[in-house]
Coordinates of C-alpha atoms in Angstrom, one line a residue:
M1297 CA -10.2 -4.5 16.7
N1298 CA -12.8 -6.3 14.7
P1299 CA -12.3 -10.1 15.4
E1300 CA -12.7 -10.9 11.8
I1301 CA -10.0 -8.4 10.8
W1302 CA -7.8 -9.8 13.6
T1303 CA -8.1 -13.4 12.3
T1304 CA -7.4 -12.3 8.7
K1305 CA -4.4 -10.1 9.4
F1306 CA -2.5 -12.4 11.7
R1307 CA -3.6 -15.7 10.2
G1308 CA -0.5 -17.7 9.5
F1309 CA 2.8 -18.0 7.6
T1310 CA 1.8 -20.4 4.7
M1311 CA -0.6 -20.0 1.8
S1312 CA -2.5 -23.1 2.9
K1313 CA -3.8 -21.2 5.9
L1314 CA -5.2 -18.4 3.8
S1315 CA -8.9 -18.5 3.1
K1316 CA -10.3 -18.1 -0.4
E1317 CA -11.3 -14.5 0.5
D1318 CA -7.7 -13.8 1.6
K1319 CA -6.3 -15.0 -1.7
V1320 CA -8.8 -13.0 -3.7
N1321 CA -8.0 -9.9 -1.7
I1322 CA -4.2 -10.5 -2.3
Y1323 CA -4.9 -10.9 -6.0
Y1324 CA -6.8 -7.6 -6.3
L1325 CA -4.4 -5.7 -4.1
W1326 CA -1.7 -6.7 -6.5
K1327 CA -3.7 -5.9 -9.7
K1328 CA -4.8 -2.5 -8.3
Q1329 CA -1.2 -1.7 -7.4
C1330 CA -2.2 -0.8 -3.9
Y1331 CA 0.9 -2.4 -2.3
S1332 CA 4.1 -4.1 -3.3
P1333 CA 4.6 -7.9 -3.0
K1334 CA 6.6 -7.3 0.2
Q1335 CA 3.9 -5.1 1.8
I1336 CA 1.2 -7.7 0.9
G1337 CA 3.3 -10.5 2.2
H1338 CA 3.9 -8.6 5.5
E1339 CA 0.1 -8.0 5.8
Y1340 CA -0.9 -11.6 5.3
K1341 CA 2.3 -13.2 6.8
I1342 CA 3.5 -15.0 3.7
S1343 CA 6.6 -14.4 1.7
S1344 CA 6.6 -12.1 -1.3
G1345 CA 7.5 -15.1 -3.5
N1346 CA 4.3 -16.8 -2.5
V1347 CA 2.4 -13.6 -3.2
Q1348 CA 3.8 -13.5 -6.8
Y1349 CA 3.2 -17.3 -7.2
L1350 CA -0.5 -16.9 -6.1
V1351 CA -1.0 -14.0 -8.6
S1352 CA 0.6 -16.0 -11.4
L1353 CA -1.5 -19.0 -10.6
I1354 CA -4.7 -17.1 -10.8
D1355 CA -3.6 -15.3 -14.0
K1356 CA -2.9 -18.6 -15.6
H1357 CA -5.9 -20.7 -14.4
G1358 CA -8.4 -18.0 -13.3
L1359 CA -10.1 -17.5 -10.0
A1360 CA -11.9 -20.8 -10.4
I1361 CA -8.6 -22.5 -9.3
L1362 CA -9.4 -21.3 -5.8
E1363 CA -12.6 -23.4 -5.7
H1364 CA -10.6 -26.7 -6.0
A1365 CA -10.6 -28.6 -2.7
Y1366 CA -7.7 -30.6 -1.5
Q1367 CA -6.7 -33.4 -3.9
S1368 CA -4.3 -36.3 -3.9
Y1369 CA -1.7 -36.9 -6.5
S1370 CA -0.9 -40.3 -7.9
D1371 CA 2.6 -41.7 -8.0
D1372 CA 2.6 -41.5 -11.8
L1373 CA 1.6 -37.8 -11.8
K1374 CA 4.3 -37.1 -9.1
L1375 CA 6.9 -38.8 -11.2
E1376 CA 5.8 -36.9 -14.3
I1377 CA 6.1 -33.6 -12.4
I1378 CA 9.5 -34.5 -10.9
Q1379 CA 10.9 -35.4 -14.3
K1380 CA 9.9 -32.0 -15.7
A1381 CA 11.4 -30.3 -12.6
L1382 CA 14.7 -32.1 -13.1
D1383 CA 14.9 -30.7 -16.6
P1384 CA 17.6 -27.9 -16.4
T1385 CA 15.6 -25.8 -18.8
R1386 CA 12.6 -25.7 -16.5
S1387 CA 12.1 -23.9 -13.2
I1388 CA 10.3 -25.4 -10.2
R1389 CA 7.9 -22.4 -10.4
S1390 CA 7.0 -22.9 -14.0
V1391 CA 6.3 -26.6 -13.4
A1392 CA 4.1 -25.9 -10.4
L1393 CA 2.1 -23.3 -12.4
E1394 CA 1.7 -25.8 -15.3
Y1395 CA 0.1 -28.4 -13.1
A1396 CA -1.9 -25.8 -11.1
L1397 CA -0.3 -26.8 -7.8
P1398 CA -1.4 -24.7 -4.8
S1399 CA 2.2 -24.2 -3.8
R1400 CA 5.5 -24.4 -5.6
G1401 CA 7.0 -25.8 -2.4
M1402 CA 5.2 -29.1 -3.2
V1403 CA 7.5 -29.7 -6.1
S1404 CA 10.6 -29.0 -3.9
N1405 CA 9.4 -31.5 -1.3
W1406 CA 8.7 -34.2 -3.8
L1407 CA 12.2 -33.6 -5.4
R1408 CA 13.9 -33.9 -2.0
S1409 CA 12.0 -37.1 -1.1
Y1410 CA 12.8 -38.5 -4.6
R1411 CA 16.5 -38.0 -4.2
E1412 CA 16.6 -39.2 -0.6
N1413 CA 14.9 -42.5 -1.5
G1414 CA 17.3 -43.3 -4.3
Y1415 CA 15.3 -41.7 -7.1
T1416 CA 12.3 -43.7 -6.3
I1417 CA 8.7 -42.6 -5.5
V1418 CA 7.7 -43.7 -2.1
T1419 CA 4.0 -43.9 -1.3
K1420 CA 3.1 -43.0 2.2
K1421 CA 0.5 -45.2 3.7
K1422 CA -2.5 -43.5 5.2
G1423 CA -3.8 -44.2 8.7
R1424 CA -2.0 -45.0 11.9
K1425 CA 0.6 -47.7 12.2
P1426 CA -0.5 -51.0 13.8
N1427 CA 0.1 -50.8 17.5
D1428 CA 1.1 -54.0 19.2
R1429 CA 0.8 -53.2 22.9
S1430 CA 1.3 -56.8 24.2
G1431 CA 5.0 -56.3 24.8
E1432 CA 4.3 -53.0 26.3
R1433 CA 1.8 -54.4 28.7
T1434 CA 4.3 -57.1 29.8
A1435 CA 7.0 -54.5 30.4
R1436 CA 4.6 -52.4 32.5
S1437 CA 3.3 -55.3 34.6
G1438 CA 5.9 -54.8 37.3
K1439 CA 5.4 -51.0 37.4
S1440 CA 2.9 -49.1 39.4
Q1441 CA 0.9 -46.2 38.1
A1442 CA 2.6 -43.9 40.5
Q1443 CA 6.0 -44.8 38.9
E1444 CA 4.7 -44.2 35.4
R1445 CA 3.0 -40.9 36.0
K1446 CA 5.2 -37.9 35.1
P1447 CA 5.9 -35.6 38.0
S1448 CA 3.6 -32.5 37.9
L1449 CA 5.0 -29.0 37.9
T1450 CA 5.2 -27.1 41.1
R1451 CA 3.4 -23.8 41.4
E1452 CA 6.6 -21.8 41.0
E1453 CA 7.5 -23.8 37.8
L1454 CA 4.0 -23.4 36.4
E1455 CA 4.1 -19.6 37.0
A1456 CA 7.5 -19.4 35.4
T1457 CA 6.1 -21.2 32.3
Y1458 CA 3.1 -18.8 32.2
H1459 CA 5.4 -15.8 32.6
Q1460 CA 7.5 -17.0 29.7
R1461 CA 4.5 -17.5 27.4
I1462 CA 3.0 -14.1 28.2
Y1463 CA 6.4 -12.4 27.7
K1464 CA 7.0 -14.1 24.4
K1465 CA 3.6 -13.3 23.0
I1466 CA 3.5 -9.6 24.0
R1467 CA 7.2 -9.2 23.0
C1468 CA 6.5 -10.6 19.5
L1469 CA 3.4 -8.4 19.2
S1470 CA 5.1 -5.1 20.2
G1471 CA 8.1 -5.8 18.0
R1472 CA 5.9 -6.6 15.0
T1473 CA 3.8 -3.5 14.9
N1474 CA 5.1 -0.5 13.0
R1475 CA 2.5 1.9 14.3
T1476 CA 3.5 5.0 16.3
R1477 CA 0.1 5.5 17.8
K1478 CA -0.3 4.2 21.3
T1479 CA -4.0 3.5 20.7
G1480 CA -3.3 1.1 17.8
Q1481 CA -0.8 -0.9 19.8
A1482 CA -3.1 -1.0 22.8
E1483 CA -5.9 -2.6 20.7
E1484 CA -3.5 -5.3 19.6
I1485 CA -2.2 -6.0 23.1
T1486 CA -5.8 -6.0 24.5
Q1487 CA -6.7 -8.8 22.0
A1488 CA -3.6 -10.7 22.9
V1489 CA -4.4 -10.4 26.7
T1490 CA -7.9 -11.7 26.1
Q1491 CA -6.6 -14.6 24.2
L1492 CA -4.1 -15.4 26.9
R1493 CA -6.8 -15.4 29.6
R1494 CA -8.7 -18.0 27.6
E1495 CA -5.7 -20.2 26.9
L1496 CA -3.9 -20.1 30.3
K1497 CA -7.0 -19.9 32.5
V1498 CA -5.4 -17.2 34.7
S1499 CA -6.6 -13.9 36.0
L1500 CA -6.3 -10.6 34.3
T1501 CA -4.3 -9.3 37.3
F1502 CA -1.7 -12.1 36.8
I1503 CA -1.2 -11.3 33.1
L1504 CA -1.1 -7.5 33.6
A1505 CA 1.4 -7.9 36.4
T1506 CA 3.6 -10.0 34.2
I1507 CA 3.5 -7.5 31.3
N1508 CA 4.0 -4.4 33.5
G1509 CA 6.8 -6.1 35.4
H1510 CA 9.0 -6.3 32.3
P1511 CA 10.7 -2.9 31.3
D1512 CA 11.0 -4.1 27.6
L1513 CA 7.2 -4.6 27.2
P1514 CA 4.6 -1.9 26.5
H1515 CA 2.6 -1.4 29.7
L1516 CA -1.2 -1.7 29.9
S1517 CA -3.3 -0.7 32.9
R1518 CA -6.5 -2.5 33.9
S1519 CA -8.6 0.6 33.1
D1520 CA -6.9 0.9 29.6
Y1521 CA -7.6 -2.8 29.0
Y1522 CA -11.4 -2.5 29.7
Y1523 CA -11.7 0.8 27.9
T1524 CA -10.0 -0.6 24.8
L1525 CA -12.0 -3.8 25.0
Q1526 CA -15.2 -1.9 25.1
K1527 CA -14.1 0.4 22.2
V1528 CA -13.1 -2.6 20.0
G1529 CA -16.5 -4.2 20.7
K1530 CA -18.2 -1.0 19.6
D1531 CA -16.4 -1.1 16.2
T1532 CA -18.3 -4.2 15.2
K1533 CA -21.3 -1.9 14.7
N1534 CA -19.3 0.0 12.1
E1535 CA -18.8 -2.9 9.7
K1536 CA -20.7 -1.2 6.9
L1537 CA -18.7 2.0 7.3
M1538 CA -15.4 0.1 7.5
N1539 CA -16.2 -1.8 4.3
R1540 CA -16.9 1.5 2.5
I1541 CA -13.7 3.0 3.8
R1542 CA -11.7 0.0 2.6
E1543 CA -13.3 0.2 -0.8
L1544 CA -12.4 3.9 -1.2
F1545 CA -8.9 3.2 0.0
E1546 CA -8.4 0.5 -2.5
E1547 CA -10.2 2.3 -5.3
H1548 CA -7.7 5.2 -5.0
H1549 CA -4.7 2.9 -4.7
A1550 CA -3.8 4.0 -1.1
R1551 CA -3.6 7.6 -2.1
Y1552 CA -6.4 8.8 0.2
G1553 CA -5.8 9.4 3.9
Y1554 CA -8.5 9.8 6.5
R1555 CA -9.2 13.5 5.7
R1556 CA -9.9 12.9 2.0
I1557 CA -11.8 9.7 2.7
T1558 CA -14.0 11.7 5.2
L1559 CA -14.7 14.3 2.5
Q1560 CA -15.7 11.5 0.0
L1561 CA -18.0 9.9 2.6
K1562 CA -19.7 13.3 3.1
R1563 CA -20.1 13.7 -0.6
E1564 CA -22.0 10.4 -0.5
G1565 CA -24.3 11.7 2.2
M1566 CA -22.8 10.1 5.2
I1567 CA -22.4 12.1 8.4
V1568 CA -19.1 11.0 10.0
N1569 CA -16.4 12.7 12.0
H1570 CA -12.8 12.6 10.6
K1571 CA -11.5 11.3 13.9
K1572 CA -13.7 8.3 13.7
V1573 CA -12.5 7.6 10.1
Q1574 CA -8.9 7.9 11.3
R1575 CA -9.5 5.5 14.2
L1576 CA -11.2 2.9 11.9
M1577 CA -8.4 3.1 9.4
T1578 CA -5.9 2.5 12.1
I1579 CA -7.8 -0.5 13.2
M1580 CA -7.9 -1.9 9.7
G1581 CA -4.2 -1.1 9.1
L1582 CA -4.9 1.3 6.2
V1583 CA -2.0 3.7 5.9
A1584 CA -1.8 6.1 3.0
L1585 CA 1.3 6.6 1.0
H1586 CA 3.9 8.8 2.7
N1587 CA 6.0 11.5 1.1
R1588 CA 9.5 10.3 -0.1
K1589 CA 11.9 13.0 -1.0
R1590 CA 14.0 12.6 -4.1
A1591 CA 16.5 14.7 -6.0
K1592 CA 14.6 16.9 -8.5
Y1593 CA 15.4 18.0 -12.0
S1594 CA 16.7 21.5 -12.4
S1595 CA 16.6 23.4 -15.8
Y1596 CA 18.5 26.3 -14.4
Q1597 CA 21.6 27.1 -16.4
G1598 CA 22.4 30.6 -15.2
T1599 CA 21.3 33.8 -16.8
I1600 CA 21.1 33.2 -20.5
G1601 CA 18.3 35.5 -21.3
V1602 CA 16.0 38.1 -19.6
I1603 CA 15.1 37.4 -16.0
K1604 CA 11.5 38.6 -15.4
E1605 CA 10.3 40.2 -12.1
N1606 CA 8.6 38.0 -9.6
K1607 CA 5.0 39.1 -9.6
I1608 CA 3.6 36.3 -7.5
K1609 CA 5.7 36.5 -4.3
Q1610 CA 4.3 33.2 -3.0
S1611 CA 0.7 34.5 -3.3
F1612 CA -0.3 31.5 -5.5
H1613 CA -4.1 31.5 -5.2
S1614 CA -6.4 33.5 -7.5
E1615 CA -10.1 34.1 -7.2
H1616 CA -11.0 33.1 -10.7
P1617 CA -9.6 30.5 -13.2
D1618 CA -7.0 31.6 -15.8
Q1619 CA -5.6 34.5 -13.8
K1620 CA -2.4 32.8 -12.7
W1621 CA -0.7 29.9 -14.4
Y1622 CA 2.3 28.0 -13.1
A1623 CA 4.7 25.8 -15.1
D1624 CA 7.7 23.6 -14.5
I1625 CA 9.4 20.5 -15.7
T1626 CA 10.2 17.4 -13.6
E1627 CA 12.3 14.3 -14.4
F1628 CA 11.6 10.6 -14.0
K1629 CA 14.4 8.0 -14.0
L1630 CA 13.5 4.3 -14.8
N1631 CA 16.0 1.5 -15.5
G1632 CA 18.8 3.9 -16.6
Q1633 CA 16.4 5.9 -18.9
K1634 CA 14.8 9.3 -18.4
T1635 CA 11.5 11.0 -19.3
Y1636 CA 10.4 14.5 -18.6
L1637 CA 7.0 16.0 -17.7
S1638 CA 6.2 19.6 -18.5
A1639 CA 3.0 20.7 -16.7
L1640 CA 0.9 23.8 -16.4
L1641 CA -1.2 24.4 -13.3
D1642 CA -4.0 26.9 -12.6
G1643 CA -3.8 29.0 -9.4
C1644 CA -7.5 29.0 -8.7
T1645 CA -8.6 25.4 -9.5
Q1646 CA -5.2 23.7 -9.2
E1647 CA -6.2 21.9 -12.4
V1648 CA -3.5 20.6 -14.7
I1649 CA -4.4 22.9 -17.7
S1650 CA -2.0 21.2 -20.1
Y1651 CA 1.1 19.0 -20.1
E1652 CA 3.6 17.4 -22.4
V1653 CA 5.7 14.2 -21.8
S1654 CA 8.9 13.9 -23.7
R1655 CA 12.2 12.1 -23.6
H1656 CA 14.1 15.4 -23.9
P1657 CA 13.3 18.7 -21.9
N1658 CA 13.6 21.0 -24.9
L1659 CA 11.9 24.2 -26.0
A1660 CA 9.6 22.3 -28.3
Q1661 CA 8.1 20.5 -25.4
T1662 CA 7.3 23.7 -23.5
I1663 CA 5.9 25.5 -26.6
S1664 CA 3.7 22.4 -27.4
M1665 CA 2.3 22.5 -23.8
M1666 CA 1.5 26.2 -24.1
E1667 CA -0.2 25.8 -27.4
K1668 CA -2.5 23.1 -26.0
A1669 CA -3.4 25.3 -23.1
V1670 CA -4.3 28.2 -25.3
K1671 CA -6.3 26.0 -27.5
R1672 CA -8.2 24.5 -24.5
Y1673 CA -8.9 27.9 -22.9
P1674 CA -8.7 30.5 -25.8
N1675 CA -10.2 33.3 -23.7
A1676 CA -7.4 33.2 -21.2
A1677 CA -5.6 36.6 -21.6
E1678 CA -3.9 39.1 -19.4
L1679 CA -3.0 36.3 -17.0
T1680 CA 0.3 36.0 -15.1
F1681 CA 2.5 33.1 -16.2
H1682 CA 4.9 32.1 -13.4
T1683 CA 7.9 29.8 -13.6
D1684 CA 11.4 29.3 -12.2
Q1685 CA 14.4 30.6 -14.0
G1686 CA 14.8 27.6 -16.2
W1687 CA 16.5 28.1 -19.6
Q1688 CA 13.3 27.3 -21.5
Y1689 CA 11.6 30.2 -19.9
Q1690 CA 14.5 32.6 -20.4
N1691 CA 14.5 31.8 -24.2
R1692 CA 13.8 34.9 -26.3
Y1693 CA 11.5 33.0 -28.7
F1694 CA 9.4 31.7 -25.8
Q1695 CA 9.2 35.2 -24.1
N1696 CA 8.0 36.7 -27.5
W1697 CA 5.4 33.9 -27.7
L1698 CA 4.0 34.8 -24.3
S1699 CA 3.9 38.5 -25.2
E1700 CA 2.0 37.7 -28.5
H1701 CA -0.6 35.9 -26.4
G1702 CA -1.0 38.7 -23.9
M1703 CA 0.6 36.8 -20.9
N1704 CA 2.6 38.6 -18.3
Q1705 CA 5.7 36.6 -17.4
S1706 CA 6.9 36.2 -13.8
M1707 CA 9.9 34.3 -12.5
S1708 CA 10.9 33.0 -9.1
R1709 CA 13.8 34.6 -7.3
K1710 CA 17.2 32.9 -7.7
G1711 CA 17.6 30.1 -5.1
K1712 CA 14.0 30.4 -3.9
S1713 CA 12.3 27.2 -4.9
T1714 CA 9.3 28.1 -2.7
D1715 CA 8.4 30.9 -5.1
N1716 CA 7.2 28.1 -7.4
G1717 CA 5.8 26.0 -4.6
L1718 CA 2.3 25.3 -6.0
I1719 CA 3.5 23.2 -9.0
E1720 CA 6.4 21.8 -7.0
S1721 CA 3.8 20.5 -4.6
F1722 CA 1.8 18.9 -7.4
F1723 CA 4.9 17.1 -8.7
G1724 CA 5.6 15.8 -5.2
T1725 CA 2.0 14.5 -5.0
L1726 CA 2.2 12.9 -8.4
K1727 CA 5.5 11.0 -7.8
R1728 CA 4.4 9.9 -4.3
E1729 CA 1.1 8.5 -5.5
M1730 CA 2.1 6.8 -8.7
F1731 CA 5.9 6.5 -9.1
F1732 CA 8.0 6.2 -5.9
G1733 CA 7.8 2.6 -4.7
F1734 CA 5.9 1.5 -7.9
Q1735 CA 8.9 1.5 -10.4
Q1736 CA 8.7 -2.3 -10.6
N1737 CA 5.2 -2.0 -12.2
F1738 CA 6.6 -0.2 -15.3
Q1739 CA 8.2 -2.4 -17.9
S1740 CA 9.3 0.4 -20.1
I1741 CA 9.4 4.2 -20.4
S1742 CA 6.3 4.0 -22.7
A1743 CA 4.4 2.3 -19.9
L1744 CA 5.5 5.0 -17.4
N1745 CA 4.5 7.8 -19.8
Q1746 CA 1.0 6.2 -20.2
A1747 CA 0.7 5.9 -16.4
I1748 CA 1.6 9.6 -16.0
K1749 CA -1.2 10.6 -18.4
E1750 CA -3.7 8.3 -16.6
Y1751 CA -2.8 9.8 -13.3
I1752 CA -3.2 13.4 -14.5
H1753 CA -6.7 12.5 -15.8
Y1754 CA -7.4 11.0 -12.4
Y1755 CA -6.0 14.0 -10.6
N1756 CA -8.2 16.4 -12.6
T1757 CA -11.5 14.5 -12.6
K1758 CA -11.6 12.1 -9.6
R1759 CA -9.1 13.2 -6.8
I1760 CA -10.9 15.5 -4.4
K1761 CA -9.0 18.2 -2.4
S1762 CA -9.9 19.7 0.9
K1763 CA -8.7 23.1 -0.2
L1764 CA -11.2 23.0 -3.0
K1765 CA -14.1 22.4 -0.7
G1766 CA -14.0 18.6 -1.2
L1767 CA -14.3 18.9 -5.0
T1768 CA -12.1 17.8 -7.8
P1769 CA -10.2 20.5 -9.8
I1770 CA -12.7 20.2 -12.8
E1771 CA -15.7 20.4 -10.4
Y1772 CA -14.3 23.4 -8.6
R1773 CA -13.7 25.3 -11.9
A1774 CA -17.3 24.6 -12.9
S1775 CA -18.6 25.8 -9.5
V1776 CA -16.5 29.0 -9.6
L1777 CA -17.6 29.9 -13.1
K1778 CA -21.2 29.2 -12.2
A1779 CA -21.1 31.4 -9.2
A1780 CA -19.5 34.2 -11.3
Q1781 CA -22.5 34.3 -13.7

């Protein structure tokens, strides 16, 4: 692991131990919605409340507030702050923000001291207390140095102390990591062993014997230690590549894993193996968003119209654009309210051809989406339009509309959700990358609807896909049409 990354990641538990760079990184991670306050706090070893306070402090006073060095506070200023904090209509956090204090805990400490000292400000004198050693020298006159010297630890006691320190450090480290890869854990343990060798001045054999002698600790052989140490040192040469990987990861809000980041690096002219990118991301602790399953919206209400034959049969891909279109509706729940997204996907480019966001999943929403699609691609005809057996798609008016526009309707078999798997997969990707785990970022349904629209634009124009030869859906459409000319 890069020593600089190691120092930043496991720096300390208070905001005062964070560097200016750490605080700026925390601020932009929050603003770019890469992580939640809890995740950021876990990364930098501070509470989520301190993360939120730091962001609010910078929002109120700007990044220039981080330039201020340590400053002392006069008794009059402390009293003024304490009196405002005692006001039942004010919170400690708001008072701390008003006076641009680096930590809200300062107000709490001043309040506690104020109450303990009879509601009086006590000024602590700087410097050491005067030391009158005359009496001490008199008392010591009858004692020999041998009597005053503390007894030294025996070899057995010293080894027991070292064993305890080694066990505590490695145990804490192995319990803290959430990685499942053995290599990621080995790198952290290797760094800890190197640090223990410097601190305790003991041999590598002693430390490894202590670690491997405990069944609760992850074992590390001598060969693995030196191999990992050599590999970690080698990664210092990849600093430029690691910085670009982190930039891409943050730019796409943790939506890109190592495969997609590798594709983007190759688009930029870099020759890099995907395994190397994966290893460097593991070292930096960059983990892409994982899939979280949720209950999905179903528009199926039984047979209320004509059920069309399944003409797709899970053969989703088409050679050219506008040969197969897939449509479905999904539901979003936010603070007891609901909104619905009706989307249309192309089987060749996987582009979102058209979509409509509405508070109600009615027929008007579906018709409006289709009219936008036809207006955007007026030459699309004789294509296959595939959906599930939702009531909107069984509606006679809608089926007549499809016939008038020369579209052949196809429907999934009953109980076979995989028959409409292409657009179901898109909905899963959309919710995983911009909704699940980010609900706290949306203050209203209107804000959520706007975020959905922004994500679809990002999905079509910026998000590359390995199945599309490392291109975005819009780029892939242009390349296919150009090749067909």
